Each structure stands twice: as C-alpha cells, then as structure tokens.
Coordinates of N, CA and C in Angstrom, one line a residue:
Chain A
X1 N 71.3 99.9 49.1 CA 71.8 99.1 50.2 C 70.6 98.5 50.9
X2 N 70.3 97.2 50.8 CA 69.4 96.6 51.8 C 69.9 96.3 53.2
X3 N 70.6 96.5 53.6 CA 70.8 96.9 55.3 C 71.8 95.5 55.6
X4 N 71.7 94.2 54.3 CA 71.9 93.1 55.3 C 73.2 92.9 54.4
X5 N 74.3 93.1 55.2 CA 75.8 93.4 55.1 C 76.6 91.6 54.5
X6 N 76.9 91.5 53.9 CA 78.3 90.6 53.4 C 79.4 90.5 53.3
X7 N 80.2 89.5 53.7 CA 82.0 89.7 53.4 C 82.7 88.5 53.8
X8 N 83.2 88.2 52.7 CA 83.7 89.4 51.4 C 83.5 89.3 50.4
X9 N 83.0 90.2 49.5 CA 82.6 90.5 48.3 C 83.2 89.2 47.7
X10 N 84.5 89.0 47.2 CA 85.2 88.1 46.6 C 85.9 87.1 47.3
X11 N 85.9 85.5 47.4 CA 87.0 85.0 47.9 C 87.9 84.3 46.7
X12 N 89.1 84.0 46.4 CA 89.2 82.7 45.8 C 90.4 82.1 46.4
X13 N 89.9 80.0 46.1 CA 90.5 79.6 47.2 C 90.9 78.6 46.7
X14 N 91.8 77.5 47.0 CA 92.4 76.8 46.5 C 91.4 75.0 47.3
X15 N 90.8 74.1 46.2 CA 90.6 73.0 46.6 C 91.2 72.3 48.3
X16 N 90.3 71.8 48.8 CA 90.7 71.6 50.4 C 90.9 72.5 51.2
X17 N 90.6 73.4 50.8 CA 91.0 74.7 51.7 C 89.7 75.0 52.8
X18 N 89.3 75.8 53.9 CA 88.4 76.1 54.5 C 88.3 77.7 54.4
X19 N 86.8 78.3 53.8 CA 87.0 79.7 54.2 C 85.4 80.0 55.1
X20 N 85.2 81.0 55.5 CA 84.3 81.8 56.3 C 83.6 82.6 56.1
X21 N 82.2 83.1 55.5 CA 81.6 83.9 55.3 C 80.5 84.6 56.4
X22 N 80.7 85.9 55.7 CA 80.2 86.3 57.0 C 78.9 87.1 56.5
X23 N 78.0 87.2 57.5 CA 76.6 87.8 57.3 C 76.3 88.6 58.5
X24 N 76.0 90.0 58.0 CA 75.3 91.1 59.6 C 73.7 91.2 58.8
X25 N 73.1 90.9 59.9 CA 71.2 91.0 59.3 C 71.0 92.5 59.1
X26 N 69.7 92.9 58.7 CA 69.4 94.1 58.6 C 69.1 94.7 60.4
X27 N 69.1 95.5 60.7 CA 68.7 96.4 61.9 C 67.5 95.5 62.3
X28 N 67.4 95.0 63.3 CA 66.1 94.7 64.0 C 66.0 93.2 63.5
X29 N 66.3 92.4 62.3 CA 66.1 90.9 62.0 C 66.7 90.5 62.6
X30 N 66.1 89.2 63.5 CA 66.0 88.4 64.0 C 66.5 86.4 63.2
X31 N 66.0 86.6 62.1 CA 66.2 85.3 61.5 C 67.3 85.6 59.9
X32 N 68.6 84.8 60.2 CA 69.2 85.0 59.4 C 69.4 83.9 58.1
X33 N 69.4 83.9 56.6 CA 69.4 82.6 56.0 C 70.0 82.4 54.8
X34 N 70.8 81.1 54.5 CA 72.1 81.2 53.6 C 71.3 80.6 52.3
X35 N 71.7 81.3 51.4 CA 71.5 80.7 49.6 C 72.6 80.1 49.2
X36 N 72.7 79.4 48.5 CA 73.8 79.0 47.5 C 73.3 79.1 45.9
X37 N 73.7 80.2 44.8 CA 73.9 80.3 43.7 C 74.9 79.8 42.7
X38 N 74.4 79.0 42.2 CA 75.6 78.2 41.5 C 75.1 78.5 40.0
X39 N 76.2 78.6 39.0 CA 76.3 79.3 37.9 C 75.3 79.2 37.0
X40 N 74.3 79.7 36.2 CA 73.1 79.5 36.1 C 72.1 78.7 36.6
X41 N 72.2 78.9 37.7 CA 71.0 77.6 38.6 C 70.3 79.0 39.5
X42 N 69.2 78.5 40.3 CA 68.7 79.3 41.6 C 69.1 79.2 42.4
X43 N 68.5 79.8 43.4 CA 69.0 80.1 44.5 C 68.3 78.8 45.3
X44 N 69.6 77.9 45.9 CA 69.5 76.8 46.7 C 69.2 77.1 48.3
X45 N 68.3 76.9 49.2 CA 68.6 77.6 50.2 C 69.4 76.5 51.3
X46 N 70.3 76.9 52.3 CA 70.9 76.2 52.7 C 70.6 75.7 54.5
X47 N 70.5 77.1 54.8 CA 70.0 76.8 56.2 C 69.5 78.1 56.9
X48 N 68.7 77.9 57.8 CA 68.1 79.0 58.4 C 68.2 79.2 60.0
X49 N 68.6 80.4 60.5 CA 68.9 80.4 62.0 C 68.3 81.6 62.6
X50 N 67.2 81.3 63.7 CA 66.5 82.7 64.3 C 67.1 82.7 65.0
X51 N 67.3 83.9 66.1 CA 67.7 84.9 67.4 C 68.3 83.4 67.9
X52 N 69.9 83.2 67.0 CA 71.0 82.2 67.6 C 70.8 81.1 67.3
X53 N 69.5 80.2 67.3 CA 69.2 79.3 66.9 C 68.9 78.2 65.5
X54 N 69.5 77.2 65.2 CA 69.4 76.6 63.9 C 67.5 76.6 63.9
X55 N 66.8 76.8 62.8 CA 65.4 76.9 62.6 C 64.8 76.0 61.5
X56 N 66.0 75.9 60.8 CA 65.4 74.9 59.1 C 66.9 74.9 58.6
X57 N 66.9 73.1 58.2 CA 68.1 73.0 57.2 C 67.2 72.4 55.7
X58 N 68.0 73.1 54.9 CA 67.6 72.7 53.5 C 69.1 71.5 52.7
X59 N 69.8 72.3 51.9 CA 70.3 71.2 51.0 C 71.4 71.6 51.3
X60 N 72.0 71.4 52.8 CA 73.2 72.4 52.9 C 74.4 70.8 53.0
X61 N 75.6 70.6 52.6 CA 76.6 69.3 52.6 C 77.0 69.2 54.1
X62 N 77.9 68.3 54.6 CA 78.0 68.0 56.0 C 79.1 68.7 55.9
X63 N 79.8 69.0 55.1 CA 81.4 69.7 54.8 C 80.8 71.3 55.1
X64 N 79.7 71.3 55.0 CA 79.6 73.3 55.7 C 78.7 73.6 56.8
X65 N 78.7 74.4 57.6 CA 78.6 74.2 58.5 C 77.8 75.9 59.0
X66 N 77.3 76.5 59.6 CA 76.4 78.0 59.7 C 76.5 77.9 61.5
X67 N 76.5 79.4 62.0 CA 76.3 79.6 63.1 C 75.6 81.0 62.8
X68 N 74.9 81.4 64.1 CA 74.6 82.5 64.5 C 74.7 83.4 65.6
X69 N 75.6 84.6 65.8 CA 75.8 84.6 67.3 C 74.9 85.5 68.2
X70 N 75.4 85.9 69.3 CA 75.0 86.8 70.2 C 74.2 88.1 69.7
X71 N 75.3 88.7 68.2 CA 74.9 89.8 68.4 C 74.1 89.3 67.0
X72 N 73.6 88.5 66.2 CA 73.1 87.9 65.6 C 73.7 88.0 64.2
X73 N 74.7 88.4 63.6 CA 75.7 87.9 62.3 C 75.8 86.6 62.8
X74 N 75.5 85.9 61.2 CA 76.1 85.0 61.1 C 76.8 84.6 60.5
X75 N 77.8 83.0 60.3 CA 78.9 82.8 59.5 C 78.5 81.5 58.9
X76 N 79.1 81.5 57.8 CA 79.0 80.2 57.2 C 80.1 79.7 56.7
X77 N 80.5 78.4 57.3 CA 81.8 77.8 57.0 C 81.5 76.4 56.3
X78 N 82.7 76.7 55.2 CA 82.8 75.8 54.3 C 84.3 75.4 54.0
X79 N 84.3 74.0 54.3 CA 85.8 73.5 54.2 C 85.6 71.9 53.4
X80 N 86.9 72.0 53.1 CA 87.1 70.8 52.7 C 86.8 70.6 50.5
X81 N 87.1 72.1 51.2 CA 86.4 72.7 49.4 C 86.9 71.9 48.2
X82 N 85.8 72.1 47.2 CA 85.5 71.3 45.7 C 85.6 72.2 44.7
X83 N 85.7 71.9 43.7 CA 85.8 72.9 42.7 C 84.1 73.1 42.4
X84 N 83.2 72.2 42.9 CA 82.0 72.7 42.3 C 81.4 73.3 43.5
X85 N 82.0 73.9 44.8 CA 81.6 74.4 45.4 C 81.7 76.3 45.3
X86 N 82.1 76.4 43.9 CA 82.1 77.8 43.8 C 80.9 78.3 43.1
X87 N 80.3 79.1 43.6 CA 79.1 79.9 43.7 C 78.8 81.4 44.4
X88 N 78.0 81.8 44.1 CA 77.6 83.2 44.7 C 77.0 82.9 46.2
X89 N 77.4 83.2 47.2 CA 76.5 82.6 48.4 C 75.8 84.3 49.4
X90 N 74.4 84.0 49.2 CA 73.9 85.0 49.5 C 73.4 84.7 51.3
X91 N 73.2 85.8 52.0 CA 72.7 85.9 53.1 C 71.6 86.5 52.8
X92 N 69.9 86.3 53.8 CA 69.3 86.8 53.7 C 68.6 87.1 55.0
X93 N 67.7 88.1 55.6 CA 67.2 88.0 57.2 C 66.0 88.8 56.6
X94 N 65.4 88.4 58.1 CA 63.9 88.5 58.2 C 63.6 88.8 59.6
X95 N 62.3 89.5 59.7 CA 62.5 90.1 61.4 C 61.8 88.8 62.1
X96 N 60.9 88.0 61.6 CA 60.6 86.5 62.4 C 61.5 85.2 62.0
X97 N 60.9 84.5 62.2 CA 61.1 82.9 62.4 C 60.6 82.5 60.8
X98 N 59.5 82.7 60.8 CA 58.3 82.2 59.6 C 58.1 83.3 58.2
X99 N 58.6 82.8 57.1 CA 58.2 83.2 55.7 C 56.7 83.8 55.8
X100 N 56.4 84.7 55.8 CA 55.0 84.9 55.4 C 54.8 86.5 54.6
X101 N 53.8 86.7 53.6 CA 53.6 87.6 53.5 C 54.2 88.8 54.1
X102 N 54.1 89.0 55.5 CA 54.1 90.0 56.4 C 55.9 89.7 56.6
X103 N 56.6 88.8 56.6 CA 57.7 88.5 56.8 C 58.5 88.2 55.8
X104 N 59.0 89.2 54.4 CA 60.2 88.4 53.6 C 61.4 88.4 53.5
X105 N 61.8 87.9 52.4 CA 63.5 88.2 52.8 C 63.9 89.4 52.5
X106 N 65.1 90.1 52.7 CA 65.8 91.0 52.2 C 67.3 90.2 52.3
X107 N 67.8 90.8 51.1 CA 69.2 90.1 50.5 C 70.3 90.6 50.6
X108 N 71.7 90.3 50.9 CA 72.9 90.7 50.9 C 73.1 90.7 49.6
X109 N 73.9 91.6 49.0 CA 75.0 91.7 47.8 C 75.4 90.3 47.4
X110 N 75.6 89.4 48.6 CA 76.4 88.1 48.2 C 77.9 87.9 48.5
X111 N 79.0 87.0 48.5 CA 79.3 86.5 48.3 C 80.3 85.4 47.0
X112 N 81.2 86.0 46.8 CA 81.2 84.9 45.4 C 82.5 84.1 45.6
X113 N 82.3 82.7 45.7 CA 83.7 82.0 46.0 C 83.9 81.4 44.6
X114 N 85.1 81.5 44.8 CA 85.9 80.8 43.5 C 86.7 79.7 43.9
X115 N 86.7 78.4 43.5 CA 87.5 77.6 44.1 C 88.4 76.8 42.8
X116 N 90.0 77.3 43.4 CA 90.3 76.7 41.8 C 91.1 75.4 42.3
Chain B
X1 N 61.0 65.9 43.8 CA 60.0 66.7 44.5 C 59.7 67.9 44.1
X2 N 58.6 68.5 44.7 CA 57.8 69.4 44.0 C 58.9 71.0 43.6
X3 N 59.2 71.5 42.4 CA 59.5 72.4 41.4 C 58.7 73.4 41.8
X4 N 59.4 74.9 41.5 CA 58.7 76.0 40.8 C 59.8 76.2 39.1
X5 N 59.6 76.4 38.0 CA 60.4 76.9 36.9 C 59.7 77.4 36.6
X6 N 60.7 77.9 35.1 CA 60.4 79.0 34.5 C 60.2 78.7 32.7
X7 N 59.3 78.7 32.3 CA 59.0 78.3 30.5 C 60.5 78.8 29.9
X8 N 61.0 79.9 30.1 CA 61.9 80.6 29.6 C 63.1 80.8 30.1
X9 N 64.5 80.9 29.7 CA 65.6 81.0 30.5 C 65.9 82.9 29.7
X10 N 65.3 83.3 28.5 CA 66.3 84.5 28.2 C 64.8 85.4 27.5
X11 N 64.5 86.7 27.5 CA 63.8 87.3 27.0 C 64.3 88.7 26.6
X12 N 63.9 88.7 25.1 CA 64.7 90.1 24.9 C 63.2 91.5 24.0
X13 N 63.3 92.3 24.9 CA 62.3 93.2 24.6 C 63.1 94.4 24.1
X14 N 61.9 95.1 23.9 CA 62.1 96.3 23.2 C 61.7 97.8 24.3
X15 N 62.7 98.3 24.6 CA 62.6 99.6 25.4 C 61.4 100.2 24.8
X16 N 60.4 100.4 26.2 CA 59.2 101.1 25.5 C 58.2 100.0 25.8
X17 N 58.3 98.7 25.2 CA 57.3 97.5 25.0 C 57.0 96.8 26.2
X18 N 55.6 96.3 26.3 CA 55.8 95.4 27.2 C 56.3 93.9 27.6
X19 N 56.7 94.0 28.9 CA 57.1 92.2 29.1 C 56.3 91.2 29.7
X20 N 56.4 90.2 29.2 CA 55.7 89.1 30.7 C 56.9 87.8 30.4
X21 N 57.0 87.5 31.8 CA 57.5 86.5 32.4 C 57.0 85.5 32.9
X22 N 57.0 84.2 32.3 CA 56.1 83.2 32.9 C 57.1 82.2 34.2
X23 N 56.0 81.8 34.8 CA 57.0 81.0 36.2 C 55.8 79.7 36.1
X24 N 55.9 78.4 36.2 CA 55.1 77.2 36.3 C 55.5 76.5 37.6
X25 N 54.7 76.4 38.5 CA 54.8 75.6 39.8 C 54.2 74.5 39.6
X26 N 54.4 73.5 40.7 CA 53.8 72.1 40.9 C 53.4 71.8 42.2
X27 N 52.9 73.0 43.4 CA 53.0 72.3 44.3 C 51.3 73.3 44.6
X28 N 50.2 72.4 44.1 CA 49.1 73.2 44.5 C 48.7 73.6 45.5
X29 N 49.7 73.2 46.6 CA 49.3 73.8 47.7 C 49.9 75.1 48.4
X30 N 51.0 75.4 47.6 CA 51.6 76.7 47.7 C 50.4 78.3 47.9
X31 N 50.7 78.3 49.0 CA 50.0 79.7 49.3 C 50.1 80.8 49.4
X32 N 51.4 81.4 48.9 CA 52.1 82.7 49.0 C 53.1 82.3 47.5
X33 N 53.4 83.6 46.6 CA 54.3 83.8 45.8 C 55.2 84.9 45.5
X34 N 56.6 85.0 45.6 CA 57.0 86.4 45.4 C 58.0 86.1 44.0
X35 N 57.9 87.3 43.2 CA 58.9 88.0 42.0 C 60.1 88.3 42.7
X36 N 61.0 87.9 41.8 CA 62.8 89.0 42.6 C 63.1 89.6 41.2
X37 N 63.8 90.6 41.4 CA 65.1 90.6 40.6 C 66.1 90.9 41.2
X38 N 67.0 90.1 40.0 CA 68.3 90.6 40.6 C 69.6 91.3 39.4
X39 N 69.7 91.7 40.0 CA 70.8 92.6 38.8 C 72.3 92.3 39.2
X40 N 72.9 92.7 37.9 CA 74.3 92.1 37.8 C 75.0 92.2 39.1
X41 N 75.9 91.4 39.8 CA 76.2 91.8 40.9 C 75.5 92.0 42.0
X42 N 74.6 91.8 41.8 CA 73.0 91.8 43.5 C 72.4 91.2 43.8
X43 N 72.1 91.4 44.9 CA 71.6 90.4 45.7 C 69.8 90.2 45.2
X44 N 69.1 89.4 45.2 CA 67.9 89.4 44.8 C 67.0 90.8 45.6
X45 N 66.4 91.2 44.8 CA 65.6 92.6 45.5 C 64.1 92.1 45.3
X46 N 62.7 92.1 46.3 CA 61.7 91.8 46.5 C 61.1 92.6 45.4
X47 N 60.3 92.5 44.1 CA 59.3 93.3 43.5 C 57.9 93.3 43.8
X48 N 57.2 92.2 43.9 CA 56.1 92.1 44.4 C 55.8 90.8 44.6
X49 N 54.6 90.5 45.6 CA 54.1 89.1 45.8 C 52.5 89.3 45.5
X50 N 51.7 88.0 45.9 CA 50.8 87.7 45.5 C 50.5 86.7 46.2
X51 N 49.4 86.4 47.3 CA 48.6 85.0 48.1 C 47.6 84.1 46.9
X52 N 47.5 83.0 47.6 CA 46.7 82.1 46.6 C 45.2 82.6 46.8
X53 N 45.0 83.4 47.3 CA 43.7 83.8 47.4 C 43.1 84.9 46.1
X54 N 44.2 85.3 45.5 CA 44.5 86.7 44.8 C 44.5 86.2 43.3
X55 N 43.7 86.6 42.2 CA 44.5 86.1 40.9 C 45.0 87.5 40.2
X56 N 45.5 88.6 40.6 CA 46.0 89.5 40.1 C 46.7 90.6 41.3
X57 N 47.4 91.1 41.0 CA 47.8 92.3 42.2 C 48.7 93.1 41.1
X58 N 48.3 94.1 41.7 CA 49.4 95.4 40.4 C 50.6 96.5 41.5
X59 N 51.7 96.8 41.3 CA 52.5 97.3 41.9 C 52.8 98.5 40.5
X60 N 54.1 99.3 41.3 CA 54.4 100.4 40.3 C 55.2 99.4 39.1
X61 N 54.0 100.0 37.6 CA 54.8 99.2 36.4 C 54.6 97.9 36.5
X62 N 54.3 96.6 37.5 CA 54.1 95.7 37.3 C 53.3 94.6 37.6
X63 N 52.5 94.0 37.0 CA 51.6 93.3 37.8 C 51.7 91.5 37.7
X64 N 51.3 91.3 38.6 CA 51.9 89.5 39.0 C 50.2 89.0 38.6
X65 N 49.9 87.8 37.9 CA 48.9 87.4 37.7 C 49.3 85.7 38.2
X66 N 48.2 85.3 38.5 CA 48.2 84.0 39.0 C 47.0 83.1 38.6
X67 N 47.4 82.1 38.1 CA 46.2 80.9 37.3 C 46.5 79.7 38.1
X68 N 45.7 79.8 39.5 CA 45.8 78.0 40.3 C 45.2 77.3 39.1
X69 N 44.7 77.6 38.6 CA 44.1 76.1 37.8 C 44.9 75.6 36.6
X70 N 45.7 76.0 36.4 CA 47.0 75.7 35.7 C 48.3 75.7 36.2
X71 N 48.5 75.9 37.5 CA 49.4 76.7 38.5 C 50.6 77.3 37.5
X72 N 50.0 78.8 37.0 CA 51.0 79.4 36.5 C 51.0 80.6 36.7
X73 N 52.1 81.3 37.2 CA 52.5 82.8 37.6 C 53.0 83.4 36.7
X74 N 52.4 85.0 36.4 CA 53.1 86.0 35.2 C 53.8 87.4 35.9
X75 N 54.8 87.4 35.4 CA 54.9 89.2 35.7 C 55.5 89.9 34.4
X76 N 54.2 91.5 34.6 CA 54.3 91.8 33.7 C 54.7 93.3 33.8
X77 N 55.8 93.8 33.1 CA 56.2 94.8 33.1 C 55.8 95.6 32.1
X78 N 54.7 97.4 32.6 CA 54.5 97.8 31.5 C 56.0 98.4 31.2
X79 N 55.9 99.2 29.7 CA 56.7 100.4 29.6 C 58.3 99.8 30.3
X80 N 59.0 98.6 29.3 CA 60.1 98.4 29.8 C 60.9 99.7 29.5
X81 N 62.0 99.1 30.6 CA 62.8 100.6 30.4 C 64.2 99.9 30.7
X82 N 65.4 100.5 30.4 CA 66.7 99.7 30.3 C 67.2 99.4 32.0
X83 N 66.9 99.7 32.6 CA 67.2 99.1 34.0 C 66.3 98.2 34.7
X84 N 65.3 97.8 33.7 CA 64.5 96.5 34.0 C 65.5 95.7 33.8
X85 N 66.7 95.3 32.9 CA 67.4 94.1 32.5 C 67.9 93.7 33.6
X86 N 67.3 92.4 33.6 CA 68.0 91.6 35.1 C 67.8 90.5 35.1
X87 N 67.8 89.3 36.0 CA 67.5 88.3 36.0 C 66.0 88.0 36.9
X88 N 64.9 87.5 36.3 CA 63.9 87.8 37.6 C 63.7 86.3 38.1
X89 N 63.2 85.8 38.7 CA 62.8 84.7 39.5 C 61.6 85.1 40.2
X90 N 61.1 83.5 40.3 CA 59.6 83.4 40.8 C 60.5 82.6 42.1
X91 N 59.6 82.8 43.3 CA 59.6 81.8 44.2 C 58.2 81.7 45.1
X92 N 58.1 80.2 45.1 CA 57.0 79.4 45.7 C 57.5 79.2 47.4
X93 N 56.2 79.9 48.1 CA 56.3 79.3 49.8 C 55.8 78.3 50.1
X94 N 56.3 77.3 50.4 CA 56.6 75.8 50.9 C 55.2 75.7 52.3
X95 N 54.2 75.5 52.2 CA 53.3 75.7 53.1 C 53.8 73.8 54.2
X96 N 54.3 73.0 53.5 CA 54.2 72.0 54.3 C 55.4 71.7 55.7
X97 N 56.0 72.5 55.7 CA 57.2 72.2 56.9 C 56.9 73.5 57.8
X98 N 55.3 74.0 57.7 CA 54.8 74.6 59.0 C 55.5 75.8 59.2
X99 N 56.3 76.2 60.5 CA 56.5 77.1 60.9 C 58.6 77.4 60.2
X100 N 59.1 76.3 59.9 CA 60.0 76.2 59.3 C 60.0 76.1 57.7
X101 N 59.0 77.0 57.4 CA 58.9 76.5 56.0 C 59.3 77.4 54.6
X102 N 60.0 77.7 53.6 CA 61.2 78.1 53.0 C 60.5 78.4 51.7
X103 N 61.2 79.2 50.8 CA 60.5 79.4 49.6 C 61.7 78.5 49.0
X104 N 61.1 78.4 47.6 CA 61.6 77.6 46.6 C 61.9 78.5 45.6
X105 N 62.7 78.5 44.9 CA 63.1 79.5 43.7 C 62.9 78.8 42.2
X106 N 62.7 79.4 41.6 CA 62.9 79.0 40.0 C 64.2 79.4 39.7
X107 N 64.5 78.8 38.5 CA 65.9 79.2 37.9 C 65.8 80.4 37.4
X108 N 64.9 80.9 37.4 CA 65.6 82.5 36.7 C 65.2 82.9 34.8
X109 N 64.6 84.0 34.6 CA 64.5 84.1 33.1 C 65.7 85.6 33.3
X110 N 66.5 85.7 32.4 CA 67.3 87.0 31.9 C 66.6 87.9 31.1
X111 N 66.0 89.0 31.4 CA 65.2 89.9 30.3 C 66.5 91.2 30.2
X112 N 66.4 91.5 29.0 CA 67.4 92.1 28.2 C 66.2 93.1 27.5
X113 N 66.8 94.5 28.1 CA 65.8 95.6 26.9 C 66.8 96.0 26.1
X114 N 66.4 96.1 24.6 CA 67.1 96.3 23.6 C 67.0 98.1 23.3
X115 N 67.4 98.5 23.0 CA 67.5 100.5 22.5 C 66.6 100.5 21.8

C-alpha cells in the first residue's frame, strides 16, 4: 500500500456521460498529480495541484477538469465522455511543489474507466 | 517535442539470468532520472533514480547506468526472479518549466521471466 488512496478501482460509463475520480495523498503530501494511462501508451501527465492550488497543467482536454480541497484529496472530473477517453487514471503526491530528487512521486493503485 | 522511449516494448528472460532495459532520451538537458515498475494492476512503484551528474548508481539487485553522451539510460537487473515481471518505465525530469516542472515517461518495456 503506498499510502495515496483511489476510487474507484473500476468505473464503466456510458459515452456523454460525466464521472468523478477521487484521489487522498499520502499522510503529510502536499502536492497532488493526475496521470492518464491509455492502453499501451505512458503515463500522460495531466495536471498538478499543491496545498489547494493548480501548480502545472500538462496535456489535460477542456472537457476535464481537477480540484483540490481543504483537506487536500483531490477529484478529477471528466465529462462529456469519448470512447477514447478510457484509460487507467492514476493519482500521484509528493510532500512539495517541485519534482526533485529529494521529492518523488508515490502512486495510487489507479483508476480504470471504461467508456462504452 | 522532446521524448524519453524505450528501444524495446517486450523482453523475455530467463529466471536466474540477467536483464537490462534500455530507455533513449532527447532532451540533454534533463537532470534527474527515475526507473518505475509497475505490476499488473498497480500503480507505478519508484525503483531507483539517478542525477546527470552520476553515470552509474546500484540499488538492491539493480543498477541504473547513464551515457549523457549518447543520452541513454539502462536498468539492470541482477539474478531475475519471477516477480520482476512487470512493466518498467524510464522517466526524464523536465528541467525547463522551473519550479513547475514534470517528468516525462517512456512507454514502457514488458519483461517477462520465463521458469
């Protein structure tokens, strides 16, 4: 168990539809950050949010959308869903702001949406 | 724009044998590198990294080697063993977007230990 919680394991969802993933960081991380896994591809990173705040967007579509709150879980919402929008979508946190050496990721289990 | 991959998408060893995994970057300014694996169903798990300062670093069973002058990264697993099988990934840290700045992942090689 790497400490940084996901849910729900499985979604599947029907085209146009909107669902919500949820992400709790590890104990003590500060900066929380979305992957998108799509069927033999890498890991795309989507967007990054420290202590509430958006920090770095990568290659995330205008149709999804990431918060972070108070108690610092975050959610990632995706609507308006495609069929090529099914993928494994991972959460990841880190106790700063900045990638470094001293700061890497640790990973959720993931996420896996199916959109038929 | 600038890539990290992988020479290989599938590698199949022999329990017992050793592995290397090659990863090819293009962004010579990359200053930090980390190995994942990830196993069926999981989330990527950190194995070891390596700074551009470093051309070798050794962890338990595996050691990450780095050639800036060809920008190419290995990891090498001694003494595979059947719970090596996973998918590993290289990923490159993005030094240009400063304090917001993101690793990049390779696609991934599949290593498979055979009985």
């Amino acid at each position: 168990d790497s400490g940084v919680t996901q849910t729900p394991k499985h979604l599947i969802t029907a085209t146009g539809q909107r669902v919500t993933l949820r992400c709790s960081p590890r104990s003590g991380d500060l900066s929380v950050y979305w992957y998108q896994q799509s069927l033999d591809q890498g890991l795309q990173f989507l967007i990054q949010y420290y202590n509430g705040e958006e920090r770095a967007k990568g290659n995330i579509l205008e149709r999804f959308s990431a918060q972070q709150f108070p108690d610092l879980h975050s959610e990632l919402n995706l609507s308006s869903l495609e069929l090529g929008d099914s993928a494994l979508y991972f959460c990841a946190s880190t106790v700063g702001g900045t990638l470094s050496g001293a700061n890497v990721l640790t990973f959720g289990a993931g996420s896996r949406l199916t959109v038929l | 724009g600038e890539s990290v991959g992988l020479h290989l998408p599938t590698l199949s060893v022999q329990e017992g044998d050793n592995s290397i995994i090659n990863c090819a970057y293009s962004n010579s300014a990359s200053d930090y590198f980390i190995w994942y694996k990830q196993e069926s169903g999981k989330g990527p798990q950190f194995i070891i990294d390596i700074r551009s300062n470093m051309d070798k670093r050794q962890g338990q069973r595996v050691t990450v080697l780095l050639n800036k002058t060809v920008k190419h990264l290995s990891l090498q697993i001694a003494a595979t063993q059947p719970g090596d099988s996973a998918v590993y990934f290289c990923a490159e840290l993005d030094p240009s977007s400063g304090s917001a700045r993101q690793l990049t992942f390779g696609s991934g090689t599949q290593l498979t230990v055979l009985p």
